[in-house]
Coordinates of N, CA and C in Angstrom, one line a residue:
K1 N 96.6 138.7 63.8 CA 95.7 137.8 64.5 C 97.0 137.0 65.3
M2 N 97.2 137.3 67.0 CA 98.1 136.4 67.9 C 97.6 135.7 67.6
Q3 N 98.4 134.3 67.5 CA 98.3 132.9 67.8 C 98.0 132.6 69.5
K4 N 97.3 131.5 69.9 CA 96.8 131.7 71.3 C 98.1 131.3 71.8
D5 N 99.0 130.7 71.2 CA 100.4 130.4 71.8 C 101.8 130.9 71.4
N6 N 101.5 132.0 71.3 CA 102.6 133.1 70.3 C 103.5 133.8 71.2
W7 N 103.2 133.1 72.8 CA 104.2 133.7 73.6 C 105.1 132.8 74.6
S8 N 106.1 133.2 75.2 CA 106.9 132.3 76.0 C 107.0 132.9 77.3
L9 N 106.9 132.0 78.1 CA 107.6 132.1 79.5 C 108.5 131.6 80.1
V10 N 109.0 132.8 80.7 CA 110.4 132.8 81.3 C 110.6 132.9 83.1
A11 N 111.4 131.8 83.7 CA 111.3 131.9 85.0 C 112.4 131.7 85.5
A12 N 113.2 132.4 86.4 CA 114.2 132.2 87.3 C 113.5 131.3 88.8
V13 N 114.3 130.0 88.5 CA 114.0 129.3 89.4 C 114.7 128.7 90.7
N14 N 114.5 128.7 91.9 CA 115.2 128.3 93.2 C 114.5 127.3 94.1
S15 N 113.1 126.9 93.4 CA 112.5 126.3 94.5 C 111.4 125.2 93.6
E16 N 111.5 124.3 93.3 CA 110.8 123.6 92.7 C 109.5 123.2 93.2
Y17 N 109.3 123.1 94.3 CA 108.2 123.3 95.5 C 107.4 124.5 95.2
V18 N 107.9 125.9 94.9 CA 107.4 126.7 95.1 C 106.6 126.9 93.7
L19 N 107.6 126.9 92.8 CA 107.1 126.6 90.9 C 106.3 125.6 91.0
G20 N 106.5 124.4 91.4 CA 105.2 123.7 91.1 C 103.9 124.3 91.4
G21 N 103.8 124.4 92.6 CA 102.8 125.1 93.4 C 101.9 126.4 93.1
N22 N 102.6 126.9 92.1 CA 102.3 128.5 91.7 C 102.4 128.3 89.9
L23 N 103.4 129.2 89.8 CA 103.6 129.6 87.7 C 103.4 128.4 87.3
L24 N 103.8 127.3 87.4 CA 103.4 125.8 87.3 C 102.3 125.2 87.7
G25 N 101.2 125.5 88.3 CA 100.0 125.1 89.1 C 99.1 125.5 88.2
S26 N 99.4 126.3 87.1 CA 98.5 127.1 86.6 C 98.5 126.9 85.6
S27 N 97.5 126.7 85.2 CA 96.8 125.8 83.9 C 97.2 126.8 82.1
E28 N 97.7 128.1 82.9 CA 97.9 129.2 82.2 C 99.2 129.1 81.3
G29 N 99.8 128.4 82.0 CA 101.3 128.5 81.3 C 101.6 127.4 80.5
T30 N 100.8 126.5 80.3 CA 100.5 125.4 79.2 C 100.2 126.2 77.7
N31 N 99.6 127.2 78.1 CA 99.2 128.0 76.9 C 100.4 128.8 76.0
A32 N 101.6 128.7 76.8 CA 102.8 129.6 76.1 C 103.5 128.3 75.5
K33 N 104.0 129.1 74.1 CA 104.5 128.1 73.3 C 105.9 127.2 73.7
E34 N 106.3 127.8 74.8 CA 107.6 127.3 75.4 C 107.6 127.7 77.0
I35 N 108.1 127.2 77.9 CA 108.1 127.6 79.2 C 109.9 127.1 79.1
I36 N 110.3 128.4 79.6 CA 111.6 128.2 79.9 C 112.3 128.7 81.5
L37 N 112.8 127.3 82.2 CA 113.0 127.5 83.5 C 114.7 127.6 83.5
E38 N 115.4 128.7 84.1 CA 116.7 128.9 84.7 C 117.0 128.7 85.9
H39 N 117.5 128.1 86.2 CA 117.8 127.7 87.8 C 119.5 127.8 87.9
S40 N 119.0 128.4 89.0 CA 120.9 128.6 90.0 C 121.5 129.6 89.3
A41 N 121.0 130.6 88.6 CA 121.4 131.9 88.3 C 122.0 132.5 89.6
E42 N 123.2 133.5 89.2 CA 123.7 134.6 90.1 C 122.7 135.6 90.2
N43 N 121.6 136.2 89.2 CA 120.7 137.3 89.9 C 120.0 136.9 88.6
A44 N 118.9 137.6 88.8 CA 117.4 137.4 87.7 C 118.1 137.6 86.0
S45 N 118.8 139.0 86.5 CA 118.9 139.2 85.1 C 119.9 138.7 84.1
S46 N 120.7 137.7 84.9 CA 121.8 136.7 83.8 C 120.5 135.9 83.6
A47 N 119.5 135.0 84.5 CA 118.8 134.3 84.4 C 117.3 134.7 83.1
Y48 N 117.2 135.8 83.5 CA 116.2 136.4 82.5 C 116.7 136.7 80.7
N49 N 118.0 137.1 81.1 CA 118.9 137.1 79.3 C 119.1 135.5 78.8
K50 N 119.5 134.6 80.1 CA 119.2 133.4 79.3 C 118.3 132.9 78.9
G51 N 117.1 132.7 79.5 CA 115.9 132.9 78.8 C 115.4 133.7 77.8
L52 N 116.0 134.9 77.7 CA 115.3 135.9 76.3 C 116.0 135.3 75.2
A53 N 117.4 134.9 75.3 CA 118.3 134.2 74.4 C 117.6 133.0 73.7
R54 N 116.7 132.1 74.5 CA 116.5 130.8 74.1 C 115.0 130.5 73.8
A55 N 114.2 132.4 73.9 CA 113.1 132.1 73.7 C 112.9 132.1 72.0
T56 N 112.0 131.5 71.1 CA 111.4 131.8 69.9 C 110.1 132.4 69.8
T57 N 109.6 132.9 70.7 CA 108.3 133.9 70.2 C 108.7 135.3 70.6
D58 N 108.2 136.1 70.0 CA 108.5 137.9 70.0 C 108.0 138.3 71.5
I59 N 107.0 137.9 71.7 CA 106.5 138.1 73.3 C 107.1 137.0 74.0
I60 N 107.7 137.8 75.2 CA 108.2 136.8 76.6 C 107.6 137.6 77.7
V61 N 106.8 136.6 78.7 CA 106.5 137.1 80.0 C 107.9 136.5 80.8
F62 N 108.4 137.4 82.0 CA 109.0 136.6 82.9 C 108.5 136.9 84.0
A63 N 108.5 135.8 84.9 CA 107.5 135.7 85.9 C 108.2 134.9 87.0
H64 N 108.1 135.4 88.4 CA 108.5 134.8 89.6 C 107.9 133.4 89.6
Q65 N 108.5 133.0 89.8 CA 107.9 130.9 90.3 C 106.7 131.1 91.4
D66 N 106.7 132.2 92.5 CA 105.6 132.4 93.2 C 104.5 132.9 92.4
V67 N 104.3 133.4 91.1 CA 103.1 133.6 90.7 C 102.2 132.9 90.4
Y68 N 100.7 133.1 90.0 CA 99.7 132.2 89.5 C 99.2 132.8 88.9
L69 N 99.1 132.4 87.7 CA 98.3 132.7 86.5 C 96.3 132.3 86.6
P70 N 95.8 133.4 86.8 CA 94.3 132.7 86.6 C 93.9 132.3 85.4
E71 N 92.8 131.3 85.3 CA 91.9 131.0 84.3 C 91.8 131.9 83.2
G72 N 92.5 131.9 82.0 CA 91.9 133.1 81.0 C 92.8 134.1 80.8
W73 N 94.1 134.0 81.8 CA 95.1 135.4 81.9 C 95.6 135.3 80.3
S74 N 96.2 134.1 79.8 CA 96.9 134.6 78.5 C 96.3 134.8 77.4
E75 N 94.7 134.8 77.2 CA 93.9 135.3 76.5 C 93.7 136.8 76.4
Q76 N 93.3 136.9 78.0 CA 93.9 138.7 78.0 C 95.3 139.1 77.7
L77 N 96.1 138.7 77.7 CA 97.2 138.7 77.8 C 97.2 139.2 76.6
L78 N 97.0 138.3 75.6 CA 97.0 138.5 73.8 C 96.5 139.5 73.4
E79 N 95.3 139.8 73.9 CA 94.1 141.0 73.6 C 94.9 142.0 73.8
N80 N 95.0 142.4 75.0 CA 95.8 143.6 75.5 C 96.7 143.9 74.8
I81 N 97.9 143.2 74.4 CA 98.8 143.2 73.9 C 98.7 143.5 72.5
K82 N 97.8 142.8 72.3 CA 97.1 143.5 70.5 C 96.7 144.9 70.9
I83 N 95.9 145.0 71.5 CA 95.5 146.7 71.6 C 96.2 147.7 72.0
L84 N 97.5 147.4 72.6 CA 98.4 148.3 72.8 C 99.3 148.1 71.9
T85 N 99.8 147.6 71.3 CA 100.6 147.5 69.9 C 100.1 148.1 68.6
M86 N 98.5 148.5 68.5 CA 97.9 149.2 67.7 C 98.3 150.4 68.4
R87 N 98.0 150.6 69.6 CA 97.9 152.2 70.2 C 99.4 152.7 70.2
D88 N 100.6 151.8 70.5 CA 102.0 152.1 70.5 C 102.7 150.9 69.9
K89 N 102.9 150.5 69.1 CA 104.0 149.9 68.1 C 105.2 150.1 68.7
N90 N 106.1 150.7 69.4 CA 107.1 150.9 69.9 C 107.4 150.5 71.5
W91 N 106.2 149.8 72.1 CA 106.1 149.8 73.5 C 107.2 149.3 73.8
G92 N 107.7 149.4 75.5 CA 109.0 149.0 75.8 C 108.8 147.8 77.0
V93 N 108.3 147.9 78.0 CA 107.9 147.0 79.0 C 106.6 146.7 79.3
A94 N 106.0 145.9 79.8 CA 104.6 145.4 80.1 C 104.3 144.9 81.5
G95 N 103.4 145.1 82.2 CA 103.0 144.4 83.2 C 102.0 144.4 84.1
V96 N 101.8 143.5 85.0 CA 100.3 143.7 85.9 C 100.3 144.4 86.7
Y97 N 101.3 145.1 87.2 CA 101.6 146.4 88.5 C 102.9 147.3 88.2
G98 N 102.3 148.7 88.6 CA 103.4 149.4 88.3 C 103.2 150.7 88.8
I99 N 104.2 151.8 88.9 CA 104.0 152.8 89.4 C 104.3 154.3 88.4
L100 N 103.0 155.1 88.2 CA 102.9 156.1 88.0 C 104.5 156.9 87.8
D101 N 104.1 158.4 87.2 CA 105.1 159.2 87.1 C 105.1 159.8 88.5
S102 N 103.9 159.8 88.8 CA 103.1 160.5 90.4 C 104.1 160.1 91.6
G103 N 104.3 158.4 91.5 CA 104.6 157.9 92.7 C 103.5 156.6 93.1
D104 N 101.8 156.9 92.3 CA 101.1 156.1 92.8 C 101.1 154.9 92.2
G105 N 101.0 153.7 92.8 CA 100.6 152.5 92.0 C 99.4 152.5 90.9
V106 N 99.8 151.9 90.0 CA 98.2 151.4 89.3 C 98.6 149.6 88.9
G107 N 97.3 148.7 88.9 CA 97.0 147.6 88.7 C 96.4 147.1 89.1
Y108 N 96.1 145.6 89.4 CA 95.3 145.1 90.0 C 95.9 143.6 90.2
I109 N 96.0 143.2 91.7 CA 96.9 141.7 91.8 C 96.1 141.7 93.2
Y110 N 96.4 140.5 93.5 CA 96.4 139.5 94.7 C 97.8 139.5 95.3
S111 N 98.1 140.1 96.7 CA 99.2 139.4 97.1 C 98.8 138.9 98.6
S112 N 99.4 137.4 98.6 CA 99.3 136.6 99.5 C 100.0 137.2 100.7
G113 N 101.3 138.0 100.5 CA 102.3 137.7 101.3 C 101.6 139.0 102.3
L114 N 100.7 140.2 101.3 CA 99.9 141.4 101.9 C 98.4 140.9 102.6
R115 N 98.5 139.7 102.6 CA 96.8 139.1 102.5 C 95.8 140.3 102.1
R116 N 95.9 141.0 100.7 CA 94.7 141.3 100.4 C 95.4 141.7 98.7
F117 N 93.7 142.2 98.0 CA 94.3 142.6 96.7 C 94.8 144.2 97.0
V118 N 95.6 144.0 95.8 CA 96.6 145.9 95.7 C 95.8 145.9 94.4
G119 N 95.5 147.2 94.5 CA 95.0 148.2 93.7 C 93.5 148.2 93.1
E120 N 93.2 148.5 91.9 CA 91.7 148.4 91.3 C 91.8 147.9 90.0
P121 N 91.0 147.1 89.4 CA 90.6 146.7 88.2 C 90.8 147.8 87.2
L122 N 91.5 147.4 85.9 CA 91.8 148.8 85.1 C 91.2 147.8 83.5
N123 N 90.5 148.8 82.7 CA 90.0 148.1 81.5 C 90.6 148.6 80.4
K124 N 91.9 149.3 80.2 CA 92.7 149.5 79.4 C 94.1 149.4 80.1
A125 N 95.1 149.5 79.1 CA 96.6 149.6 79.2 C 97.2 151.0 79.8
V126 N 97.8 151.3 80.9 CA 98.1 152.3 81.8 C 99.2 152.8 81.6
R127 N 99.8 153.6 80.7 CA 101.2 154.3 80.8 C 102.0 154.1 82.1
V128 N 102.9 153.8 83.0 CA 103.5 154.2 84.2 C 105.6 154.3 84.0
L129 N 105.7 154.3 85.0 CA 107.3 154.5 85.0 C 108.3 153.2 84.9
T130 N 107.4 152.5 86.2 CA 108.3 151.2 86.1 C 107.3 150.4 86.9
I131 N 107.7 148.8 86.7 CA 106.9 148.0 86.6 C 107.2 146.6 87.8
D132 N 106.3 146.6 88.6 CA 106.4 145.3 89.7 C 107.1 144.2 89.2
E133 N 108.6 143.7 89.5 CA 108.9 142.4 88.5 C 108.4 141.4 88.6
M134 N 107.5 141.3 89.5 CA 106.3 140.0 89.7 C 106.2 139.4 88.1
I135 N 105.5 140.4 87.0 CA 105.6 139.8 86.1 C 106.2 141.5 84.8
L136 N 107.1 140.6 84.1 CA 107.5 141.4 83.2 C 107.3 141.1 82.1
I137 N 107.1 142.0 81.0 CA 106.5 141.4 79.2 C 107.3 142.3 78.7
I138 N 108.2 141.9 77.7 CA 109.1 142.6 76.6 C 108.9 142.0 75.2
R139 N 109.2 142.5 74.3 CA 109.1 141.8 72.8 C 110.7 141.7 72.3
K140 N 111.1 140.2 72.3 CA 112.4 140.1 71.4 C 112.9 141.4 70.9
S141 N 112.3 141.6 70.3 CA 112.5 142.7 69.0 C 112.9 144.2 69.1
S142 N 112.5 144.1 70.6 CA 112.7 145.5 71.0 C 114.1 145.6 71.4
N143 N 115.1 144.8 71.4 CA 116.4 144.9 71.9 C 116.8 145.1 73.3
L144 N 115.3 145.3 73.9 CA 115.9 145.5 75.6 C 116.3 144.1 75.7
R145 N 117.4 144.5 76.7 CA 117.9 143.4 77.6 C 118.1 143.5 79.0
F146 N 118.3 142.7 80.2 CA 118.4 143.1 81.4 C 120.1 143.5 81.6
D147 N 120.1 144.3 82.7 CA 121.5 144.6 83.2 C 122.1 143.7 84.1
E148 N 122.9 142.9 83.7 CA 123.8 141.8 84.6 C 124.4 142.3 85.6
K149 N 124.8 143.3 85.8 CA 125.3 144.3 86.7 C 124.4 144.4 87.8
C150 N 123.2 144.4 87.9 CA 122.3 144.4 88.6 C 122.4 143.4 89.8
P151 N 122.6 143.3 90.9 CA 123.0 142.1 91.8 C 122.2 141.5 92.3
G152 N 121.5 140.3 92.6 CA 120.4 139.5 93.1 C 119.4 139.2 92.7
F153 N 118.1 139.5 93.6 CA 117.0 139.7 92.3 C 115.9 140.6 92.7
H154 N 116.6 142.1 92.9 CA 115.4 143.0 92.9 C 115.9 144.2 92.2
L155 N 115.5 145.2 91.8 CA 115.5 146.3 90.9 C 116.1 146.1 89.6
Y156 N 116.1 145.1 89.1 CA 116.4 144.6 87.5 C 115.4 145.0 86.8
G157 N 113.6 144.7 87.5 CA 112.6 145.6 86.6 C 112.5 147.0 86.6
T158 N 113.1 147.5 87.7 CA 112.9 149.1 87.5 C 114.0 149.6 86.6
D159 N 115.3 148.8 86.4 CA 116.1 149.5 85.5 C 115.7 149.3 84.1
I160 N 115.5 148.1 83.9 CA 114.5 147.8 82.2 C 113.8 148.9 81.8
C161 N 112.7 149.1 82.8 CA 112.1 150.1 82.3 C 112.8 151.4 82.2
L162 N 113.4 151.6 83.1 CA 114.1 153.0 82.7 C 115.3 152.9 81.6
E163 N 115.7 152.2 81.3 CA 116.3 151.5 79.9 C 115.4 151.9 78.6
A164 N 114.7 151.4 78.8 CA 113.4 151.5 78.0 C 112.9 153.2 77.6
E165 N 112.8 153.5 78.6 CA 112.1 155.3 78.8 C 113.4 155.9 77.8
S166 N 115.0 155.5 78.3 CA 116.1 156.2 77.2 C 116.1 156.0 76.3
R167 N 115.3 154.9 76.1 CA 115.7 154.7 74.3 C 114.0 155.1 73.8
G168 N 113.1 156.1 74.2 CA 111.9 156.7 73.8 C 110.9 155.3 73.6
M169 N 110.9 154.3 74.6 CA 109.8 153.3 74.4 C 109.1 154.2 75.9
Q170 N 107.9 153.6 76.0 CA 107.2 153.7 76.9 C 106.4 152.3 77.6
N171 N 106.4 152.3 78.8 CA 106.0 151.0 79.7 C 104.5 151.3 80.2
Y172 N 103.8 150.2 80.4 CA 102.2 150.0 80.7 C 102.3 148.7 81.7
V173 N 101.0 149.4 82.3 CA 100.3 148.3 83.3 C 99.3 147.8 82.1
L174 N 98.9 146.5 82.2 CA 98.3 145.7 81.2 C 97.1 145.5 82.4
P175 N 95.7 145.1 82.1 CA 94.6 144.9 82.5 C 94.6 143.2 82.7
C176 N 95.6 142.9 83.6 CA 95.6 141.0 83.4 C 96.0 140.7 84.9
F177 N 94.7 140.6 85.7 CA 95.0 140.4 86.8 C 95.8 138.8 87.3
A178 N 96.4 138.7 88.2 CA 97.5 138.1 88.7 C 97.5 137.7 90.2
F179 N 98.1 136.8 90.5 CA 98.3 136.4 92.1 C 99.7 136.3 92.6
H180 N 100.3 137.2 93.7 CA 101.9 137.1 93.9 C 101.3 136.3 94.8
N181 N 102.0 135.0 95.1 CA 102.0 134.2 96.8 C 103.3 134.0 97.2
S182 N 103.4 135.4 97.4 CA 105.1 136.1 97.8 C 104.9 135.6 99.6
N183 N 105.8 135.0 100.0 CA 106.1 134.5 101.3 C 107.0 135.7 101.7
G184 N 108.1 136.5 101.2 CA 109.0 137.0 101.9 C 108.4 138.4 102.5
V185 N 107.2 139.0 102.4 CA 106.6 140.4 102.2 C 106.4 140.2 103.8

């Protein structure tokens, strides 16, 4: 049985204001065993690898600072991880929104930048090729690491998903609704 606090939350931070009003403004982050904030990183991959190295749990949630986790999110997360692990004990990367092999999107989120709900509610994990970087979930024991040669703060999620696939691991979108308060869209 997974303990309620058996996960770590990692975020790359460049704005305390955005972080405080979103990710840390959600009570769900406090359900994590630890919150690891990486400031002033040259790219997302290096920030996330530093957080990964510091994390003491196997389940690690990498979230953008502008993500808000609604009440009950962490309970949903742990239940879905438990179910997914029974189905595929060697899963690679999980998240809340992703792209199928067909190119269609799957998952269910609210994007303030787009000013609308995106996708449809799910009732079980769905296998995808890549996952939106707003929330990426990996197991420390998978030995997946972010490629620090990926510049900036984009495409590192696609890269780690493709790396997982190349190692025979499958990636999944979980039914864990979240808000992405993206200003830059």
